[in-house]
XYZ file of C-alpha atoms in Angstrom:
241
model
C 84.414 121.724 79.975
C 87.029 119.207 80.354
C 87.501 118.404 84.493
C 90.798 116.711 84.940
C 92.141 115.165 88.320
C 94.870 112.451 88.997
C 93.656 111.322 92.266
C 89.804 110.893 93.882
C 89.199 109.148 97.101
C 86.437 108.349 99.088
C 86.593 107.372 102.784
C 83.152 105.774 104.420
C 81.243 108.336 102.559
C 78.265 105.501 102.332
C 78.535 106.089 98.817
C 76.315 102.846 97.703
C 74.699 103.547 94.026
C 76.734 106.827 93.709
C 79.615 104.726 92.120
C 77.548 104.565 89.105
C 76.850 107.930 89.202
C 81.202 108.843 89.469
C 81.294 106.310 87.055
C 79.026 107.992 84.507
C 80.714 111.253 85.066
C 83.868 110.114 84.153
C 82.677 108.212 81.238
C 81.310 111.523 80.068
C 84.117 113.433 80.882
C 86.289 111.402 79.185
C 84.344 111.878 75.852
C 84.558 115.167 76.049
C 87.930 115.148 76.511
C 88.550 113.237 73.326
C 86.444 115.960 71.344
C 89.092 118.470 72.562
C 91.812 116.540 71.929
C 92.736 115.843 75.654
C 92.577 112.988 78.134
C 91.869 112.250 81.515
C 94.779 111.257 83.772
C 93.037 109.670 86.361
C 95.506 107.654 88.237
C 94.353 106.884 92.185
C 91.058 105.876 93.022
C 90.387 105.121 96.588
C 86.407 104.205 97.961
C 86.872 102.258 101.184
C 83.742 101.301 103.137
C 81.043 102.799 101.122
C 79.235 99.906 100.217
C 79.347 99.983 96.203
C 78.837 96.424 95.972
C 78.080 95.127 92.392
C 76.489 98.002 90.532
C 79.087 100.679 91.461
C 82.014 98.555 91.042
C 80.940 97.047 87.696
C 80.254 100.361 86.642
C 83.869 101.955 87.799
C 85.767 99.258 86.682
C 84.506 99.955 83.050
C 85.233 103.462 83.347
C 88.766 102.398 84.416
C 89.203 100.355 81.657
C 87.796 103.010 78.937
C 90.201 105.704 80.783
C 93.411 102.797 81.039
C 95.438 105.485 83.232
C 94.629 103.907 86.457
C 97.631 103.412 88.720
C 96.224 102.851 92.049
C 92.657 101.318 92.525
C 91.855 100.607 96.431
C 88.173 99.610 97.129
C 88.465 97.821 100.660
C 85.353 96.394 102.168
C 82.299 97.473 99.937
C 80.625 94.419 99.731
C 81.869 93.574 95.878
C 80.823 90.040 94.892
C 82.148 87.840 92.141
C 79.832 90.263 89.288
C 81.582 93.271 90.357
C 85.215 91.534 91.010
C 84.849 90.276 87.263
C 84.622 93.509 86.180
C 87.735 94.709 87.876
C 89.464 91.792 86.565
C 88.514 92.924 83.276
C 89.677 96.451 84.338
C 92.870 94.897 85.352
C 93.646 94.129 81.559
C 93.099 97.792 80.524
C 95.074 99.455 83.161
C 99.097 98.632 81.875
C 100.182 101.200 84.671
C 98.269 100.175 87.662
C 100.708 99.435 90.785
C 98.348 99.051 93.587
C 95.535 96.752 93.846
C 93.718 96.669 97.091
C 90.704 94.665 96.993
C 90.540 93.947 101.015
C 87.301 92.651 102.584
C 85.435 91.929 99.517
C 83.252 88.720 98.665
C 85.351 87.339 96.168
C 85.131 83.927 96.614
C 87.368 81.327 94.826
C 85.366 82.106 91.382
C 86.572 85.871 91.874
C 89.739 85.420 92.658
C 90.327 83.178 89.781
C 89.206 86.075 87.505
C 91.628 88.353 89.344
C 94.098 85.920 89.073
C 93.965 85.383 85.470
C 94.255 89.066 84.824
C 97.115 89.394 86.722
C 100.278 88.688 83.667
C 98.357 91.894 81.996
C 99.357 94.140 85.601
C 103.319 94.126 84.541
C 104.044 96.870 87.080
C 101.757 95.751 89.902
C 103.668 96.298 92.977
C 101.062 95.797 96.050
C 98.030 93.080 95.350
C 95.774 92.838 98.768
C 93.277 90.051 98.563
C 92.833 89.569 102.188
C 89.868 88.669 103.837
C 88.392 87.854 100.591
C 87.515 84.019 101.165
C 89.397 83.178 98.172
C 90.400 79.912 99.694
C 92.970 77.588 98.268
C 91.466 77.103 94.526
C 91.995 81.266 94.591
C 95.239 81.092 96.425
C 96.671 78.518 94.145
C 95.299 80.476 90.573
C 96.946 83.420 92.145
C 100.388 81.259 92.055
C 99.680 80.396 89.047
C 99.734 83.782 87.568
C 102.001 85.758 89.231
C 105.594 84.818 87.791
C 105.685 87.451 85.613
C 105.062 90.222 88.216
C 108.685 90.998 88.342
C 108.044 94.541 90.268
C 105.167 92.731 92.762
C 106.844 94.084 96.331
C 103.850 92.803 98.651
C 101.327 90.358 98.511
C 98.440 89.709 101.214
C 96.319 86.773 101.280
C 95.613 86.581 104.856
C 92.283 85.516 106.622
C 91.129 83.583 103.221
C 90.428 80.129 104.787
C 93.605 78.800 102.638
C 94.512 75.594 103.784
C 98.080 73.967 103.578
C 97.911 72.954 99.704
C 97.222 76.658 98.625
C 99.961 78.043 101.306
C 102.598 76.052 99.808
C 101.510 77.091 96.515
C 101.678 80.250 97.296
C 104.993 80.087 98.711
C 106.669 78.392 95.865
C 105.569 81.020 93.450
C 106.324 83.725 95.731
C 110.161 82.322 96.705
C 110.910 83.213 92.973
C 109.648 86.880 92.924
C 112.634 89.162 92.790
C 111.295 92.030 94.298
C 108.618 90.614 96.968
C 109.477 92.094 100.439
C 106.445 91.167 101.959
C 104.027 88.039 101.796
C 101.167 87.803 104.506
C 99.537 84.507 104.899
C 98.478 84.875 108.754
C 94.781 83.924 109.619
C 94.518 80.884 107.526
C 93.991 76.954 108.079
C 97.418 75.434 107.780
C 97.632 74.226 111.310
C 101.284 73.550 113.144
C 102.112 70.980 110.250
C 100.952 73.168 107.684
C 102.756 76.167 108.796
C 106.114 74.426 108.571
C 105.270 73.384 105.163
C 104.212 76.478 104.161
C 107.377 78.028 105.929
C 109.828 75.802 104.173
C 108.083 76.137 100.463
C 109.419 79.867 100.305
C 113.449 78.454 101.058
C 116.028 81.287 101.709
C 113.103 83.987 100.849
C 111.573 82.852 104.199
C 111.990 86.570 105.790
C 109.159 87.718 103.140
C 106.407 86.033 105.346
C 105.134 88.820 107.594
C 103.859 89.294 110.010
C 104.308 85.399 110.407
C 102.027 83.187 110.915
C 100.614 83.621 114.453
C 97.086 84.307 113.912
C 96.414 80.906 111.894
C 93.275 79.193 112.977
C 94.160 75.409 112.589
C 93.212 72.780 110.380
C 89.538 72.138 109.639
C 88.030 69.042 110.397
C 87.515 65.919 108.388
C 83.773 66.495 106.908
C 84.856 70.717 106.660
C 87.718 69.602 104.448
C 85.697 66.943 102.311
C 83.194 69.952 101.810
C 85.815 72.654 100.821
C 87.499 69.998 97.972
C 84.268 69.256 96.802
C 83.475 72.914 96.256
C 86.897 73.647 94.950
C 86.176 71.130 92.587
C 82.974 72.499 91.129
C 84.483 76.187 90.956
C 83.813 77.007 87.420
C 86.912 78.680 85.576
C 85.800 82.110 84.022
C 85.448 82.695 80.556
């Protein structure tokens, strides 16, 4: 018999490879539903601090793509690296009703952030995007900025604690200033420095009020050597196919 649920949540359960098992169950249940002329209606999946890592995240993302019904996906602090992030990016393209995507505290890196960013135009109903503490850096931030213009329903964007420099912050600020529904932009804990914080704030123009909770936790600018190294890394980031 087909088992249907609209919401599934796991918090701090140490799922690990269990994510693959859950994905397999969803896939098989979907097949049964189709044979019976039914459909699964899973809308919410939350699995925080569960060590899903790449295998679990990739398997679940593939299952979610198959279902095409997800509205909320939250997988914070799961040790997910590029492979798993790329699978989630593909899932976004097959989830037209996605409203909330929370990837906080995973090992996304600029390459993964670019993959997610390139999928964002498919998420027309997206209201919340959390990519905080994911090492997206300036290259990832710029990619997000370049791909959010069509997200007219976006209310909250979190890019805090990502080692983003001023150029990335300004790009995000300018892009966010044009979004009609955005009420919260979190860029705290990055690497702007005092002058950079002013530039980022100014980039928002009359939309400055969306910058919450402000930039009080900014860690300051990097040394010249660190900045040169990161610029070189940014240039070497391969755009996902």
